[in-house]
Amino acid sequence: MRRGRPTQAQLLEINRRILTTAADFFLRLGYSGTSMDAVAYSARMSKATLYGRFPDKESLFRAVMTYRLTQWGEWAAKQNWSRGETLEARLKHHMKIVMSWAATNEMRAFDRLLTAG
């Protein structure tokens, strides 16, 4: 097995693994129920690797939200919904995107997570 600095592709895979694992924990267990140790273990990496990228749970949570927003944006861009040229057509286009996101289990879970007291 090759040792040394990870390649760019390996770094991206490590970050993807961390963020998808952390998102799963946050959605299933909530913010307070998620631990950095559990995320590191489930993502199959050392705590040092996790903490080297995210110094605390808050920064990990922020990164998860940014990651998911980026993914949702990429998904929306791939949809073949005509934006149209009129204001009404553009508003309908954006409402289709918002309503599609709002209907997903993941979005409802993130909403509950973000609005929990």
XYZ file of N, CA and C in Angstrom:
351
model
N 0.853 -1.191 0.000
C 0.000 0.000 0.000
C 0.886 1.238 0.000
N 0.518 2.192 -0.803
C 1.276 3.428 -0.949
C 1.073 4.311 0.273
N 2.148 4.804 0.821
C 2.089 5.740 1.944
C 2.552 7.113 1.476
N 2.326 8.113 2.293
C 2.724 9.473 1.953
C 1.501 10.347 1.807
N 1.691 11.446 1.123
C 0.592 12.384 0.935
C -0.486 11.781 0.044
N -1.748 11.965 0.442
C -2.830 11.468 -0.411
C -2.942 12.308 -1.683
N -3.427 11.685 -2.731
C -3.651 12.399 -3.983
C -4.872 13.308 -3.823
N -5.067 14.176 -4.793
C -6.236 15.060 -4.769
C -7.521 14.244 -4.761
N -7.552 13.181 -5.547
C -8.740 12.321 -5.590
C -8.974 11.661 -4.231
N -7.926 11.236 -3.578
C -8.065 10.629 -2.258
C -8.561 11.644 -1.233
N -8.050 12.864 -1.307
C -8.519 13.917 -0.395
C -10.003 14.199 -0.580
N -10.427 14.260 -1.836
C -11.847 14.490 -2.108
C -12.693 13.342 -1.581
N -12.210 12.112 -1.739
C -12.946 10.951 -1.238
C -13.013 10.952 0.287
N -11.932 11.329 0.940
C -11.929 11.412 2.408
C -12.956 12.437 2.869
N -12.952 13.613 2.253
C -13.917 14.653 2.632
C -15.348 14.210 2.354
N -15.579 13.569 1.199
C -16.914 13.088 0.881
C -17.372 12.068 1.927
N -16.487 11.168 2.298
C -16.827 10.142 3.286
C -17.160 10.773 4.639
N -16.363 11.746 5.042
C -16.630 12.441 6.317
C -17.992 13.128 6.264
N -18.225 13.900 5.210
C -19.436 14.710 5.139
C -20.701 13.877 4.982
N -20.644 12.797 4.205
C -21.832 11.967 4.077
C -22.098 11.191 5.374
N -21.041 10.738 6.034
C -21.203 10.050 7.309
C -21.764 11.001 8.356
N -21.195 12.192 8.440
C -21.654 13.176 9.424
C -23.101 13.580 9.146
N -23.458 13.774 7.884
C -24.843 14.135 7.548
C -25.795 13.053 8.038
N -25.430 11.805 7.825
C -26.269 10.701 8.292
C -26.446 10.757 9.811
N -25.365 10.976 10.545
C -25.455 11.061 12.009
C -26.316 12.240 12.449
N -26.057 13.422 11.876
C -26.832 14.604 12.265
C -28.324 14.387 12.008
N -28.652 13.783 10.866
C -30.057 13.585 10.529
C -30.718 12.523 11.396
N -29.993 11.480 11.746
C -30.582 10.408 12.555
C -30.595 10.734 14.041
N -29.506 11.358 14.537
C -29.345 11.519 15.984
C -29.442 12.964 16.458
N -29.528 13.898 15.527
C -29.540 15.307 15.899
C -28.132 15.816 16.179
N -28.060 17.110 16.396
C -26.754 17.736 16.638
C -26.139 17.211 17.931
N -26.896 17.229 19.012
C -26.334 16.837 20.308
C -26.030 15.346 20.370
N -26.738 14.533 19.588
C -26.506 13.096 19.605
C -25.356 12.646 18.721
N -24.795 13.557 17.969
C -23.694 13.225 17.061
C -22.367 13.556 17.735
N -21.442 12.604 17.684
C -20.111 12.852 18.254
C -19.057 12.752 17.166
N -18.008 13.510 17.336
C -16.889 13.469 16.399
C -16.273 12.069 16.386
N -16.183 11.433 17.547
C -15.619 10.086 17.624
C -16.421 9.105 16.778
N -17.742 9.173 16.887
C -18.595 8.256 16.124
C -18.467 8.503 14.627
N -18.383 9.761 14.229
C -18.224 10.088 12.805
C -16.893 9.530 12.298
N -15.820 9.756 13.037
C -14.508 9.250 12.618
C -14.535 7.733 12.483
N -15.079 7.064 13.473
C -15.128 5.597 13.450
C -15.947 5.095 12.260
N -17.129 5.656 12.067
C -18.006 5.213 10.983
C -17.456 5.564 9.602
N -16.710 6.645 9.514
C -16.105 7.042 8.239
C -14.791 6.299 7.987
N -14.428 5.404 8.923
C -13.218 4.581 8.818
C -11.948 5.423 8.698
N -11.790 6.321 9.668
C -10.570 7.136 9.695
C -10.237 7.484 11.130
N -9.032 7.967 11.308
C -8.609 8.334 12.661
C -9.272 9.643 13.084
N -9.352 9.821 14.383
C -9.868 11.089 14.907
C -8.953 12.230 14.482
N -7.647 11.959 14.402
C -6.693 12.996 13.986
C -7.008 13.490 12.575
N -7.380 12.573 11.692
C -7.742 12.965 10.325
C -8.981 13.841 10.340
N -9.985 13.427 11.102
C -11.220 14.210 11.183
C -10.960 15.582 11.783
N -10.276 15.621 12.926
C -10.015 16.904 13.591
C -9.052 17.777 12.793
N -8.232 17.153 11.964
C -7.345 17.930 11.099
C -8.103 18.727 10.055
N -9.280 18.247 9.704
C -10.116 18.930 8.710
C -11.192 19.797 9.349
N -11.714 19.328 10.474
C -12.798 20.027 11.160
C -12.462 20.079 12.649
N -12.077 21.238 13.162
C -11.581 21.319 14.541
C -12.634 21.067 15.616
N -13.927 21.165 15.242
C -14.981 20.919 16.229
C -16.271 20.540 15.508
N -17.247 20.128 16.273
C -18.512 19.659 15.706
C -19.239 20.769 14.953
N -19.161 21.978 15.434
C -19.836 23.078 14.736
C -19.270 23.279 13.334
N -17.946 23.244 13.208
C -17.357 23.424 11.876
C -17.705 22.241 10.969
N -17.802 21.046 11.540
C -18.225 19.881 10.757
C -19.672 20.059 10.296
N -20.545 20.497 11.182
C -21.946 20.710 10.816
C -22.076 21.763 9.716
N -21.338 22.848 9.850
C -21.374 23.893 8.811
C -20.909 23.332 7.468
N -19.864 22.512 7.498
C -19.347 21.908 6.266
C -20.371 20.950 5.655
N -21.066 20.201 6.491
C -22.114 19.295 6.000
C -23.195 20.103 5.304
N -23.638 21.183 5.906
C -24.691 22.002 5.297
C -24.223 22.599 3.970
N -22.998 23.097 3.926
C -22.454 23.658 2.688
C -22.371 22.584 1.610
N -21.897 21.407 1.990
C -21.775 20.278 1.067
C -23.143 19.886 0.492
N -24.136 19.754 1.365
C -25.462 19.356 0.898
C -26.100 20.453 0.041
N -25.915 21.710 0.407
C -26.459 22.789 -0.423
C -25.840 22.766 -1.815
N -24.546 22.496 -1.880
C -23.865 22.384 -3.172
C -24.444 21.222 -3.974
N -24.641 20.084 -3.319
C -25.222 18.927 -4.010
C -26.633 19.217 -4.489
N -27.442 19.866 -3.653
C -28.802 20.210 -4.067
C -28.774 21.159 -5.260
N -27.853 22.109 -5.241
C -27.719 23.035 -6.367
C -27.329 22.319 -7.645
N -26.407 21.358 -7.538
C -26.007 20.575 -8.709
C -27.173 19.753 -9.230
N -27.939 19.170 -8.308
C -29.108 18.390 -8.706
C -30.106 19.284 -9.448
N -30.367 20.453 -8.892
C -31.337 21.370 -9.498
C -30.889 21.810 -10.885
N -29.577 22.027 -11.043
C -29.061 22.460 -12.336
C -29.248 21.382 -13.405
N -29.289 20.128 -12.993
C -29.446 19.020 -13.942
C -30.899 18.795 -14.351
N -31.825 19.389 -13.603
C -33.236 19.200 -13.930
C -33.538 19.928 -15.234
N -34.402 19.378 -16.002
C -34.696 19.930 -17.318
C -35.949 20.800 -17.260
N -35.959 21.699 -16.304
C -37.090 22.605 -16.170
C -36.767 23.909 -16.883
N -37.618 24.293 -17.738
C -37.416 25.537 -18.468
C -37.561 26.715 -17.513
N -36.566 27.604 -17.555
C -36.653 28.795 -16.702
C -37.601 29.818 -17.279
N -37.668 29.905 -18.564
C -38.545 30.893 -19.186
C -37.940 32.286 -19.118
N -38.557 33.168 -19.812
C -38.049 34.533 -19.889
C -38.862 35.517 -19.068
N -40.114 35.217 -18.808
C -40.927 36.158 -18.039
C -40.666 35.966 -16.549
N -40.995 36.959 -15.787
C -40.856 36.869 -14.339
C -41.691 35.709 -13.802
N -42.906 35.584 -14.283
C -43.772 34.495 -13.828
C -43.147 33.130 -14.127
N -42.572 32.950 -15.300
C -41.949 31.680 -15.683
C -40.727 31.395 -14.803
N -39.933 32.422 -14.523
C -38.754 32.230 -13.662
C -39.173 31.887 -12.246
N -40.214 32.542 -11.729
C -40.705 32.232 -10.385
C -41.223 30.793 -10.318
N -41.949 30.359 -11.337
C -42.444 28.977 -11.373
C -41.271 28.000 -11.395
N -40.265 28.319 -12.156
C -39.068 27.472 -12.235
C -38.433 27.303 -10.850
N -38.233 28.395 -10.155
C -37.612 28.339 -8.834
C -38.519 27.656 -7.809
N -39.811 27.843 -7.927
C -40.727 27.175 -7.004
C -40.718 25.664 -7.212
N -40.562 25.206 -8.456
C -40.451 23.765 -8.709
C -39.246 23.204 -7.971
N -38.132 23.921 -8.025
C -36.920 23.471 -7.348
C -37.136 23.434 -5.839
N -37.668 24.514 -5.281
C -37.888 24.591 -3.833
C -38.852 23.513 -3.375
N -39.938 23.332 -4.089
C -40.931 22.332 -3.693
C -40.382 20.920 -3.823
N -39.562 20.672 -4.821
C -38.945 19.351 -4.962
C -38.029 19.062 -3.785
N -37.235 20.034 -3.382
C -36.349 19.855 -2.234
C -37.160 19.660 -0.958
N -38.177 20.492 -0.783
C -38.956 20.447 0.452
C -39.662 19.107 0.624
N -39.926 18.428 -0.462
C -40.647 17.163 -0.393
C -39.756 15.982 -0.022
N -38.457 16.170 0.011
C -37.567 15.039 0.300
C -37.491 14.787 1.801
N -37.318 13.540 2.156
C -37.143 13.185 3.567
C -35.918 13.868 4.152
N -34.858 13.952 3.366
C -33.640 14.578 3.861
C -33.873 16.048 4.205
N -34.567 16.768 3.341
C -34.806 18.185 3.598
C -35.676 18.371 4.838
N -36.688 17.528 4.995
C -37.530 17.624 6.191
C -36.706 17.329 7.450
N -35.795 16.352 7.354
C -34.948 16.027 8.504
C -34.002 17.184 8.821
N -33.421 17.810 7.794
C -32.557 18.970 8.044
C -33.358 20.113 8.650
N -34.576 20.302 8.194
C -35.423 21.353 8.758
C -35.664 21.100 10.247
N -35.990 19.855 10.604
C -36.189 19.529 12.015
C -34.907 19.749 12.803
N -33.778 19.376 12.230
C -32.499 19.534 12.903
C -32.171 21.010 13.141
N -32.403 21.829 12.133
C -32.066 23.249 12.239
C -33.020 24.029 13.138
N -34.256 23.553 13.268
C -35.233 24.289 14.077
C -35.401 23.709 15.468
N -34.682 22.629 15.767
C -34.765 22.030 17.105
C -34.174 22.998 18.123
N -34.767 23.030 19.294
C -34.332 23.960 20.334
C -33.199 23.517 21.137
